[in-house]
Tab-separated table of C-alpha atoms in Angstrom:
chain	number	residue	atom	x	y	z
A	1	MET	CA	-20.322	-18.626	-52.280
A	2	PRO	CA	-19.008	-15.077	-51.606
A	3	THR	CA	-21.753	-14.795	-48.986
A	4	LEU	CA	-20.534	-17.879	-47.126
A	5	THR	CA	-16.924	-16.644	-47.181
A	6	THR	CA	-18.011	-13.217	-45.919
A	7	LEU	CA	-20.054	-14.850	-43.185
A	8	ILE	CA	-17.057	-16.970	-42.118
A	9	TRP	CA	-14.829	-13.878	-41.954
A	10	ILE	CA	-17.430	-12.025	-39.892
A	11	VAL	CA	-17.687	-14.953	-37.465
A	12	VAL	CA	-13.891	-15.166	-37.206
A	13	ALA	CA	-13.639	-11.394	-36.610
A	14	LEU	CA	-16.364	-11.527	-33.936
A	15	LEU	CA	-14.651	-14.498	-32.328
A	16	LEU	CA	-11.324	-12.617	-32.212
A	17	VAL	CA	-13.006	-9.532	-30.747
A	18	GLY	CA	-14.694	-11.744	-28.144
A	19	VAL	CA	-11.405	-13.406	-27.220
A	20	TYR	CA	-9.705	-10.004	-26.918
A	21	LEU	CA	-12.506	-8.617	-24.744
A	22	SER	CA	-12.464	-11.702	-22.556
A	23	TRP	CA	-8.681	-11.508	-22.169
A	24	THR	CA	-8.864	-7.785	-21.295
A	25	ALA	CA	-11.633	-8.376	-18.740
A	26	GLY	CA	-9.582	-11.177	-17.186
A	27	ARG	CA	-6.526	-8.955	-17.031
A	28	LEU	CA	-8.532	-6.229	-15.333
A	29	ASP	CA	-9.927	-8.757	-12.879
A	30	ARG	CA	-6.395	-9.984	-12.062
A	31	LEU	CA	-5.265	-6.398	-11.495
A	32	HIS	CA	-8.163	-5.836	-9.085
A	33	ALA	CA	-7.223	-9.031	-7.225
A	34	ARG	CA	-3.624	-7.812	-7.085
A	35	ILE	CA	-4.843	-4.498	-5.626
A	36	ASP	CA	-6.844	-6.353	-2.972
A	37	ALA	CA	-3.803	-8.433	-2.013
A	38	ALA	CA	-1.544	-5.375	-1.969
A	39	LYS	CA	-4.058	-3.456	0.145
A	40	ALA	CA	-4.207	-6.334	2.652
A	41	ALA	CA	-0.396	-6.426	2.815
A	42	LEU	CA	-0.258	-2.644	3.276
A	43	ASP	CA	-2.883	-2.799	6.042
A	44	ALA	CA	-0.929	-5.539	7.820
A	45	THR	CA	2.316	-3.583	7.509
A	46	LEU	CA	0.737	-0.386	8.839
A	47	LEU	CA	-0.911	-2.263	11.698
A	48	ARG	CA	2.411	-3.885	12.606
A	49	ARG	CA	4.163	-0.508	12.645
A	50	ALA	CA	1.426	1.059	14.804
A	51	SER	CA	1.391	-1.919	17.185
A	52	ILE	CA	5.149	-1.822	17.736
A	53	ALA	CA	5.060	1.957	18.208
A	54	GLN	CA	2.201	1.680	20.707
A	55	GLU	CA	3.965	-1.126	22.583
A	56	LEU	CA	7.136	0.952	22.712
A	57	ALA	CA	5.241	4.011	23.928
A	58	THR	CA	3.790	2.070	26.868
A	59	ALA	CA	7.018	0.223	27.768
A	60	GLY	CA	8.383	3.087	29.867
A	61	VAL	CA	11.735	3.256	28.059
A	62	LEU	CA	11.127	6.585	26.312
A	63	ASP	CA	10.863	9.923	28.052
A	64	PRO	CA	7.256	10.775	29.067
A	65	ALA	CA	6.688	13.410	26.369
A	66	ALA	CA	7.960	11.120	23.608
A	67	SER	CA	5.865	8.243	24.976
A	68	MET	CA	2.721	10.380	24.932
A	69	VAL	CA	3.307	11.670	21.391
A	70	LEU	CA	4.067	8.206	20.077
A	71	TYR	CA	1.165	6.557	21.900
A	72	GLN	CA	-1.385	9.094	20.648
A	73	ALA	CA	-0.174	8.849	17.057
A	74	ALA	CA	-0.063	5.030	17.116
A	75	HIS	CA	-3.477	4.803	18.765
A	76	GLY	CA	-4.876	7.264	16.217
A	77	ALA	CA	-3.469	5.213	13.339
A	78	ARG	CA	-4.926	1.969	14.703
A	79	GLN	CA	-8.373	3.470	15.360
A	80	ALA	CA	-8.700	5.672	12.251
A	81	GLU	CA	-11.710	5.281	9.995
A	82	GLU	CA	-10.897	4.444	6.371
A	83	GLU	CA	-11.372	8.030	5.125
A	84	GLN	CA	-8.989	9.362	7.824
A	85	ARG	CA	-6.436	6.570	7.597
A	86	GLU	CA	-3.936	8.330	5.324
A	87	VAL	CA	-3.797	11.362	7.644
A	88	ALA	CA	-3.489	9.218	10.789
A	89	GLU	CA	-0.698	7.099	9.281
A	90	SER	CA	1.122	10.263	8.171
A	91	GLU	CA	0.854	11.603	11.720
A	92	LEU	CA	2.397	8.370	13.032
A	93	SER	CA	5.282	8.754	10.563
A	94	GLN	CA	5.805	12.330	11.774
A	95	ALA	CA	5.661	11.236	15.429
A	96	LEU	CA	8.219	8.495	14.805
A	97	ARG	CA	10.536	11.007	13.135
A	98	ALA	CA	10.068	13.447	16.027
A	99	VAL	CA	10.667	10.827	18.736
A	100	PHE	CA	13.617	9.245	16.950
A	101	ALA	CA	15.116	12.465	15.604
A	102	GLU	CA	18.301	11.602	17.442
A	103	THR	CA	19.921	8.323	18.351
A	104	ALA	CA	19.519	8.941	22.124
A	105	GLN	CA	15.928	7.629	22.121
A	106	LEU	CA	16.957	4.583	20.099
A	107	GLU	CA	19.776	3.902	22.555
A	108	ALA	CA	17.298	4.191	25.440
A	109	VAL	CA	15.146	1.537	23.744
A	110	ARG	CA	18.152	-0.746	23.262
A	111	GLN	CA	19.168	-0.467	26.921
A	112	ALA	CA	15.847	-1.947	28.068
A	113	PRO	CA	15.426	-5.733	28.376
A	114	GLY	CA	14.604	-7.031	24.902
A	115	GLY	CA	15.366	-3.593	23.525
A	116	HIS	CA	17.589	-4.712	20.678
A	117	GLU	CA	14.806	-6.955	19.336
A	118	THR	CA	12.206	-4.186	19.735
A	119	ALA	CA	14.449	-1.692	17.958
A	120	ALA	CA	15.053	-4.183	15.143
A	121	GLU	CA	11.309	-4.894	14.815
A	122	LEU	CA	10.466	-1.181	14.686
A	123	SER	CA	13.238	-0.556	12.175
A	124	ALA	CA	11.992	-3.371	9.932
A	125	ALA	CA	8.399	-2.171	10.224
A	126	VAL	CA	9.164	1.421	9.236
A	127	ARG	CA	11.252	0.238	6.269
A	128	ARG	CA	8.459	-2.038	5.006
A	129	VAL	CA	5.772	0.658	4.919
A	130	PRO	CA	7.117	2.564	1.868
A	131	MET	CA	7.631	-0.708	-0.024
A	132	ALA	CA	4.117	-1.970	0.718
A	133	ARG	CA	2.609	1.389	-0.199
A	134	ARG	CA	4.590	1.546	-3.454
A	135	PHE	CA	3.493	-1.988	-4.399
A	136	HIS	CA	-0.156	-1.079	-3.732
A	137	ASN	CA	0.036	2.202	-5.627
A	138	ASP	CA	1.758	0.538	-8.603
A	139	ALA	CA	-1.105	-1.959	-8.845
A	140	VAL	CA	-3.627	0.881	-8.627
A	141	ARG	CA	-1.794	2.816	-11.344
A	142	ALA	CA	-1.799	-0.227	-13.673
A	143	ALA	CA	-5.508	-0.866	-13.137
A	144	ARG	CA	-6.410	2.771	-13.678
A	145	ALA	CA	-4.363	2.866	-16.899
A	146	LEU	CA	-6.197	-0.204	-18.218
A	147	ARG	CA	-9.573	1.205	-17.152
A	148	ARG	CA	-8.873	4.355	-19.206
A	149	HIS	CA	-8.695	2.368	-22.470
A	150	ARG	CA	-11.649	3.022	-24.755
A	151	THR	CA	-12.385	-0.671	-25.164
A	152	VAL	CA	-12.726	-1.136	-21.406
A	153	ARG	CA	-15.029	1.887	-21.115
A	154	TRP	CA	-17.171	1.156	-24.186
A	155	PHE	CA	-17.789	-2.468	-23.273
A	156	ARG	CA	-17.934	-1.729	-19.532
A	157	LEU	CA	-15.378	-4.420	-18.813
A	158	ALA	CA	-14.750	-3.016	-15.316
A	159	GLY	CA	-18.340	-3.778	-14.410
A	160	HIS	CA	-19.536	-1.925	-11.345
A	161	ALA	CA	-16.202	-2.042	-9.532
A	162	ALA	CA	-15.195	1.308	-8.097
A	163	SER	CA	-12.073	2.879	-9.508
A	164	PRO	CA	-9.187	1.942	-7.206
A	165	LEU	CA	-7.574	4.667	-5.121
A	166	ALA	CA	-3.916	5.103	-4.332
A	167	PHE	CA	-2.872	5.296	-0.679
A	168	GLU	CA	-1.140	8.636	-0.198
A	169	MET	CA	0.671	9.240	3.046
A	170	ASP	CA	3.900	10.519	4.537
A	171	ASP	CA	5.884	7.311	4.900
A	172	GLU	CA	9.362	8.740	5.396
A	173	PRO	CA	11.001	6.710	8.189
A	174	PRO	CA	13.254	8.231	10.838
A	175	PRO	CA	16.839	8.143	9.516
A	176	VAL	CA	18.179	6.471	12.686
A	177	LEU	CA	15.809	3.537	12.137
A	178	THR	CA	16.800	2.964	8.513
A	179	GLU	CA	20.555	2.786	8.984
A	180	ARG	CA	21.569	-0.856	8.654
A	181	GLY	CA	24.175	-0.665	11.382
A	182	HIS	CA	21.684	0.694	13.927
A	183	SER	CA	18.939	-1.796	13.116
A	184	ALA	CA	21.309	-4.748	13.311
A	185	GLY	CA	22.206	-3.888	16.837
A	186	GLY	CA	25.187	-1.627	16.657
């Protein structure tokens, strides 16, 4: 009978290990799905920011030099290949800060027909970028931490999925676009 008891304990131990491995693999899979969703949200947020900036640059409400700088940066961000995307988005952030370094440009936007709405949309878009990027990078950090566990590596629970990469960019918005009073219209 000691053999039967030992066999039962071995089966129970293997069953517990199997349940733990299955749970860990499921958790890793959920983290990868969360990364995919966060990446899609970040892409949409960045595209929205670039689209509004490009629309503003072609509207004729900014001075010609500011329009050109903003248009080129927004166009570059929209057309960038994946491996150049972080640099292009950082350049758009820098262009937005340069164009809206002072409130005069923002006031020029507001004076145009529909300008208050455009200014509010741009303000909302530039404020959402850091949040979307932080959400994405937090998901990446959690997945990478789980992937570093010995159990995940030894049993290859990550499968053939590539290690997720954080999205690193300059996402500092222009101060005049983040002030609540300015974005609300005055």
